[in-house]
mmCIF file of C-alpha atoms in Angstrom:
data_model
loop_
_atom_site.group_PDB
_atom_site.id
_atom_site.type_symbol
_atom_site.label_atom_id
_atom_site.label_comp_id
_atom_site.label_asym_id
_atom_site.label_seq_id
_atom_site.Cartn_x
_atom_site.Cartn_y
_atom_site.Cartn_z
ATOM 1 C CA MET A 1 -10.388 -2.267 36.526
ATOM 2 C CA SER A 2 -9.055 1.606 36.794
ATOM 3 C CA ARG A 3 -5.573 2.420 38.897
ATOM 4 C CA SER A 4 -7.723 4.932 40.805
ATOM 5 C CA LYS A 5 -10.019 2.564 41.606
ATOM 6 C CA LEU A 6 -7.378 -0.426 42.949
ATOM 7 C CA ASP A 7 -5.506 2.504 44.621
ATOM 8 C CA ALA A 8 -9.071 2.850 46.714
ATOM 9 C CA ASN A 9 -9.165 -0.478 47.848
ATOM 10 C CA PRO A 10 -5.564 -1.260 49.685
ATOM 11 C CA LEU A 11 -4.915 -4.899 50.245
ATOM 12 C CA PRO A 12 -4.241 -6.647 53.473
ATOM 13 C CA VAL A 13 -0.152 -6.955 54.751
ATOM 14 C CA ASP A 14 -0.575 -9.879 56.242
ATOM 15 C CA PHE A 15 -2.236 -13.356 56.855
ATOM 16 C CA MET A 16 -3.509 -14.334 60.166
ATOM 17 C CA VAL A 17 -5.092 -17.838 62.036
ATOM 18 C CA ALA A 18 -7.730 -17.413 65.061
ATOM 19 C CA LEU A 19 -6.321 -19.145 67.898
ATOM 20 C CA TYR A 20 -10.255 -18.938 69.540
ATOM 21 C CA ASP A 21 -13.548 -18.307 68.838
ATOM 22 C CA PHE A 22 -14.412 -14.712 69.277
ATOM 23 C CA GLN A 23 -17.648 -13.747 69.509
ATOM 24 C CA GLY A 24 -18.187 -9.758 68.468
ATOM 25 C CA ARG A 25 -20.495 -7.752 70.889
ATOM 26 C CA ALA A 26 -20.349 -4.179 69.267
ATOM 27 C CA LYS A 27 -21.175 -3.443 65.493
ATOM 28 C CA ASP A 28 -17.222 -2.505 64.553
ATOM 29 C CA GLU A 29 -16.257 -6.624 66.063
ATOM 30 C CA LEU A 30 -16.065 -9.676 63.543
ATOM 31 C CA THR A 31 -16.803 -13.221 64.886
ATOM 32 C CA ILE A 32 -14.757 -15.564 64.077
ATOM 33 C CA LYS A 33 -14.058 -18.913 64.922
ATOM 34 C CA GLU A 34 -10.296 -21.244 65.965
ATOM 35 C CA GLY A 35 -8.216 -21.578 63.344
ATOM 36 C CA GLN A 36 -10.255 -19.380 60.947
ATOM 37 C CA THR A 37 -7.765 -17.814 58.449
ATOM 38 C CA LEU A 38 -7.817 -13.853 57.843
ATOM 39 C CA CYS A 39 -6.350 -10.895 56.404
ATOM 40 C CA LEU A 40 -5.432 -8.496 59.054
ATOM 41 C CA VAL A 41 -6.102 -4.896 57.070
ATOM 42 C CA GLU A 42 -3.330 -2.765 58.916
ATOM 43 C CA ASP A 43 -0.537 -3.958 61.438
ATOM 44 C CA ASN A 44 -1.261 -1.979 64.829
ATOM 45 C CA ARG A 45 -0.598 -4.530 67.557
ATOM 46 C CA ARG A 46 2.123 -1.917 69.150
ATOM 47 C CA THR A 47 -0.902 1.748 69.732
ATOM 48 C CA ASP A 48 -3.728 -0.848 70.177
ATOM 49 C CA GLN A 49 -5.726 -3.876 71.608
ATOM 50 C CA TRP A 50 -7.895 -4.934 68.902
ATOM 51 C CA ALA A 51 -6.739 -5.917 65.277
ATOM 52 C CA HIS A 52 -8.994 -4.289 61.954
ATOM 53 C CA VAL A 53 -9.577 -7.782 59.924
ATOM 54 C CA ARG A 54 -11.590 -8.751 57.285
ATOM 55 C CA THR A 55 -12.479 -12.693 56.289
ATOM 56 C CA GLY A 56 -10.683 -12.520 52.973
ATOM 57 C CA VAL A 57 -8.533 -10.260 50.276
ATOM 58 C CA ASP A 58 -11.571 -8.727 48.771
ATOM 59 C CA PRO A 59 -11.592 -5.375 50.143
ATOM 60 C CA SER A 60 -16.013 -6.366 50.055
ATOM 61 C CA THR A 61 -15.508 -9.171 52.098
ATOM 62 C CA PRO A 62 -16.586 -8.754 55.381
ATOM 63 C CA SER A 63 -14.308 -6.486 58.152
ATOM 64 C CA GLY A 64 -14.356 -6.188 61.866
ATOM 65 C CA LEU A 65 -12.210 -6.056 65.433
ATOM 66 C CA VAL A 66 -11.075 -8.805 66.784
ATOM 67 C CA PRO A 67 -8.252 -9.034 69.852
ATOM 68 C CA TRP A 68 -5.064 -9.453 68.740
ATOM 69 C CA THR A 69 -4.681 -12.167 71.738
ATOM 70 C CA TYR A 70 -7.005 -14.193 69.318
ATOM 71 C CA ILE A 71 -4.670 -14.045 66.491
ATOM 72 C CA LYS A 72 -1.269 -15.099 65.242
ATOM 73 C CA SER A 73 0.626 -14.655 61.816
ATOM 74 C CA LYS A 74 -0.370 -18.111 59.767
ATOM 75 C CA GLU A 75 2.976 -20.077 58.655
ATOM 76 C CA ALA A 76 3.352 -19.594 55.302
ATOM 77 C CA LEU A 77 4.065 -23.396 52.907
ATOM 78 C CA TYR A 78 7.004 -22.210 51.489
ATOM 79 C CA ARG A 79 8.890 -19.286 50.753
ATOM 80 C CA ALA A 80 9.450 -18.227 47.056
ATOM 81 C CA SER A 81 10.649 -14.836 44.405
ATOM 82 C CA ALA A 82 9.091 -13.673 41.132
ATOM 83 C CA LEU A 83 9.695 -14.904 38.189
ATOM 84 C CA TYR A 84 8.387 -12.033 36.082
ATOM 85 C CA SER A 85 7.058 -8.400 37.401
ATOM 86 C CA PHE A 86 2.879 -8.185 38.239
ATOM 87 C CA ALA A 87 0.729 -5.521 37.481
ATOM 88 C CA ARG A 88 -2.194 -5.783 39.924
ATOM 89 C CA GLN A 89 -6.120 -5.933 37.724
ATOM 90 C CA MET A 90 -8.229 -6.886 40.166
ATOM 91 C CA THR A 91 -8.447 -6.298 43.668
ATOM 92 C CA ASP A 92 -7.381 -9.468 44.796
ATOM 93 C CA GLU A 93 -4.069 -8.701 43.611
ATOM 94 C CA VAL A 94 -1.084 -7.902 44.131
ATOM 95 C CA GLU A 95 1.227 -6.118 42.205
ATOM 96 C CA MET A 96 5.525 -7.138 42.683
ATOM 97 C CA LYS A 97 8.779 -7.421 40.532
ATOM 98 C CA MET A 98 10.484 -9.278 38.820
ATOM 99 C CA GLY A 99 12.978 -10.988 41.596
ATOM 100 C CA GLN A 100 10.841 -9.791 44.896
ATOM 101 C CA THR A 101 10.711 -12.306 47.704
ATOM 102 C CA MET A 102 7.561 -13.817 49.392
ATOM 103 C CA SER A 103 5.918 -16.280 51.448
ATOM 104 C CA VAL A 104 3.045 -18.664 49.427
ATOM 105 C CA TYR A 105 0.302 -19.584 51.153
ATOM 106 C CA GLY A 106 -1.337 -21.682 48.861
ATOM 107 C CA GLY A 107 -3.001 -22.212 45.544
ATOM 108 C CA ALA A 108 -6.465 -21.083 44.477
ATOM 109 C CA GLY A 109 -7.181 -22.136 41.065
ATOM 110 C CA VAL A 110 -4.064 -21.011 38.800
ATOM 111 C CA ARG A 111 -3.151 -17.769 41.342
ATOM 112 C CA LEU A 112 -1.236 -18.167 44.294
ATOM 113 C CA LEU A 113 -2.058 -16.028 47.677
ATOM 114 C CA VAL A 114 1.338 -14.532 48.879
ATOM 115 C CA LYS A 115 2.712 -12.435 50.777
ATOM 116 C CA LEU A 116 5.271 -10.326 49.214
ATOM 117 C CA ASP A 117 8.378 -8.954 51.555
ATOM 118 C CA ASP A 118 9.095 -5.679 52.021
ATOM 119 C CA PHE A 119 11.323 -4.008 49.646
ATOM 120 C CA ASN A 120 11.969 -0.503 48.395
ATOM 121 C CA GLY A 121 10.811 1.552 51.328
ATOM 122 C CA GLN A 122 7.469 -0.190 50.681
ATOM 123 C CA VAL A 123 5.392 -2.547 53.478
ATOM 124 C CA GLY A 124 4.829 -5.872 51.255
ATOM 125 C CA ARG A 125 0.730 -6.315 50.849
ATOM 126 C CA LEU A 126 -0.808 -9.533 50.872
ATOM 127 C CA GLY A 127 -2.687 -10.893 47.121
ATOM 128 C CA LEU A 128 -3.560 -13.048 44.985
ATOM 129 C CA VAL A 129 -0.518 -13.557 41.471
ATOM 130 C CA PRO A 130 -0.384 -16.047 38.816
ATOM 131 C CA GLN A 131 0.794 -19.546 39.816
ATOM 132 C CA ASN A 132 3.208 -19.380 36.475
ATOM 133 C CA TYR A 133 4.780 -15.976 37.589
ATOM 134 C CA VAL A 134 6.407 -17.113 40.990
ATOM 135 C CA GLU A 135 9.319 -20.249 41.443
ATOM 136 C CA GLU A 136 9.267 -21.400 44.691
ATOM 137 C CA PHE A 137 12.688 -21.386 46.804
ATOM 138 C CA ARG A 138 14.691 -24.405 46.870
ATOM 139 C CA ALA A 139 15.816 -26.234 50.394
ATOM 140 C CA GLY A 140 18.817 -24.772 51.193
ATOM 141 C CA GLU A 141 18.843 -21.716 48.439
ATOM 142 C CA LYS A 142 19.915 -18.856 49.085
ATOM 143 C CA GLU A 143 17.262 -16.044 49.071
ATOM 144 C CA GLU A 144 17.775 -12.834 46.889
ATOM 145 C CA LEU A 145 16.032 -9.704 46.910
ATOM 146 C CA GLY A 146 14.829 -8.707 43.723
ATOM 147 C CA PRO A 147 14.574 -7.305 41.319
ATOM 148 C CA ILE A 148 16.397 -9.772 39.331
ATOM 149 C CA LEU A 149 17.602 -10.824 36.040
ATOM 150 C CA SER A 150 14.578 -13.401 35.041
ATOM 151 C CA LYS A 151 17.219 -16.958 35.287
ATOM 152 C CA ASP A 152 16.890 -17.909 31.658
ATOM 153 C CA LEU A 153 17.822 -13.897 29.849
ATOM 154 C CA PRO A 154 19.494 -15.062 27.060
ATOM 155 C CA GLU A 155 17.336 -17.776 25.964
ATOM 156 C CA ARG A 156 14.700 -15.133 25.964
ATOM 157 C CA ALA A 157 16.750 -12.652 24.452
ATOM 158 C CA ALA A 158 17.091 -15.149 21.435
ATOM 159 C CA ILE A 159 13.253 -15.915 21.631
ATOM 160 C CA GLY A 160 12.985 -11.827 21.146
ATOM 161 C CA PHE A 161 15.590 -11.429 17.825
ATOM 162 C CA ALA A 162 13.431 -14.228 16.211
ATOM 163 C CA LEU A 163 9.855 -12.550 16.434
ATOM 164 C CA PHE A 164 11.652 -9.929 14.851
ATOM 165 C CA ALA A 165 13.067 -11.801 12.623
ATOM 166 C CA VAL A 166 9.569 -13.501 11.512
ATOM 167 C CA ALA A 167 7.874 -9.710 12.121
ATOM 168 C CA GLU A 168 9.933 -8.630 9.645
ATOM 169 C CA LEU A 169 9.214 -10.987 7.202
ATOM 170 C CA LYS A 170 5.439 -10.537 7.092
ATOM 171 C CA GLY A 171 6.108 -6.960 7.076
ATOM 172 C CA LEU A 172 4.440 -6.709 10.284
ATOM 173 C CA ASN A 173 4.726 -3.349 11.834
ATOM 174 C CA HIS A 174 2.690 -4.211 15.674
ATOM 175 C CA PHE A 175 2.132 -6.713 17.725
ATOM 176 C CA SER A 176 0.458 -7.846 20.632
ATOM 177 C CA VAL A 177 1.939 -8.207 24.503
ATOM 178 C CA TYR A 178 0.856 -10.254 27.134
ATOM 179 C CA PRO A 179 -1.302 -8.276 28.538
ATOM 180 C CA ALA A 180 -2.623 -7.332 25.797
ATOM 181 C CA GLN A 181 -1.217 -4.259 24.310
ATOM 182 C CA THR A 182 0.159 -3.277 21.322
ATOM 183 C CA GLN A 183 3.449 -2.241 20.526
ATOM 184 C CA VAL A 184 5.567 -1.526 17.161
ATOM 185 C CA VAL A 185 7.832 -3.928 16.548
ATOM 186 C CA SER A 186 11.489 -3.624 16.463
ATOM 187 C CA VAL A 187 14.302 -5.413 18.026
ATOM 188 C CA THR A 188 13.698 -4.181 21.748
ATOM 189 C CA ASN A 189 10.385 -4.548 21.906
ATOM 190 C CA CYS A 190 10.739 -8.165 20.663
ATOM 191 C CA VAL A 191 13.664 -8.819 23.008
ATOM 192 C CA PHE A 192 11.767 -7.248 26.154
ATOM 193 C CA ALA A 193 8.494 -8.948 25.701
ATOM 194 C CA ALA A 194 10.758 -12.332 25.477
ATOM 195 C CA THR A 195 11.490 -11.361 28.433
ATOM 196 C CA GLN A 196 8.894 -9.735 30.535
ATOM 197 C CA ILE A 197 6.100 -12.580 29.941
ATOM 198 C CA PRO A 198 6.528 -16.416 30.557
ATOM 199 C CA LYS A 199 7.133 -18.880 28.347
ATOM 200 C CA SER A 200 3.442 -20.562 28.671
ATOM 201 C CA LEU A 201 1.811 -16.890 27.127
ATOM 202 C CA PRO A 202 2.638 -16.439 23.764
ATOM 203 C CA ILE A 203 2.969 -13.585 21.641
ATOM 204 C CA ASN A 204 0.769 -12.818 19.032
ATOM 205 C CA THR A 205 0.998 -11.374 15.661
ATOM 206 C CA PRO A 206 -2.279 -10.693 13.357
#
């Protein structure tokens, strides 16, 4: 999906849960059930008695207004940080930077539902990211605001140099990096590729 279309569909700012049943009466109100999870579109609790929510992360899901007193922020399953940067490609995905901290609410197949912390003046958003891009903080471990370097950077740099050596032997001029993109083979590009992608996602050569 194009960047302009993604920007036209902003992600929610928090993950909520309904405290009580609420029957929407006006056209712009949303009927919810106690215990139902909701996505908060905008945090306006200081200026309005009504919260704008929707039933899912994707902008196409039903949305409407509910009283602020009927909902609360949902408790996260655990805290985590991003092992790698991730670019948003779908309307329900959230873009994150390597090392960025977050709250994790659960899994959806190979993806996790996360709420990124506010960072660098930008409000953290709620969305899906690849499960293998995220590392849970261990009990008692100090949380560090990112972006930070990958913890196994030296190992990945070595992989990058090895890739360059293989490319030189095969006489390759290009290689593809996940997500699909082509770069001219160089030591810099090979090392960068090896340090930016998960070990489970290989670099392919023609």
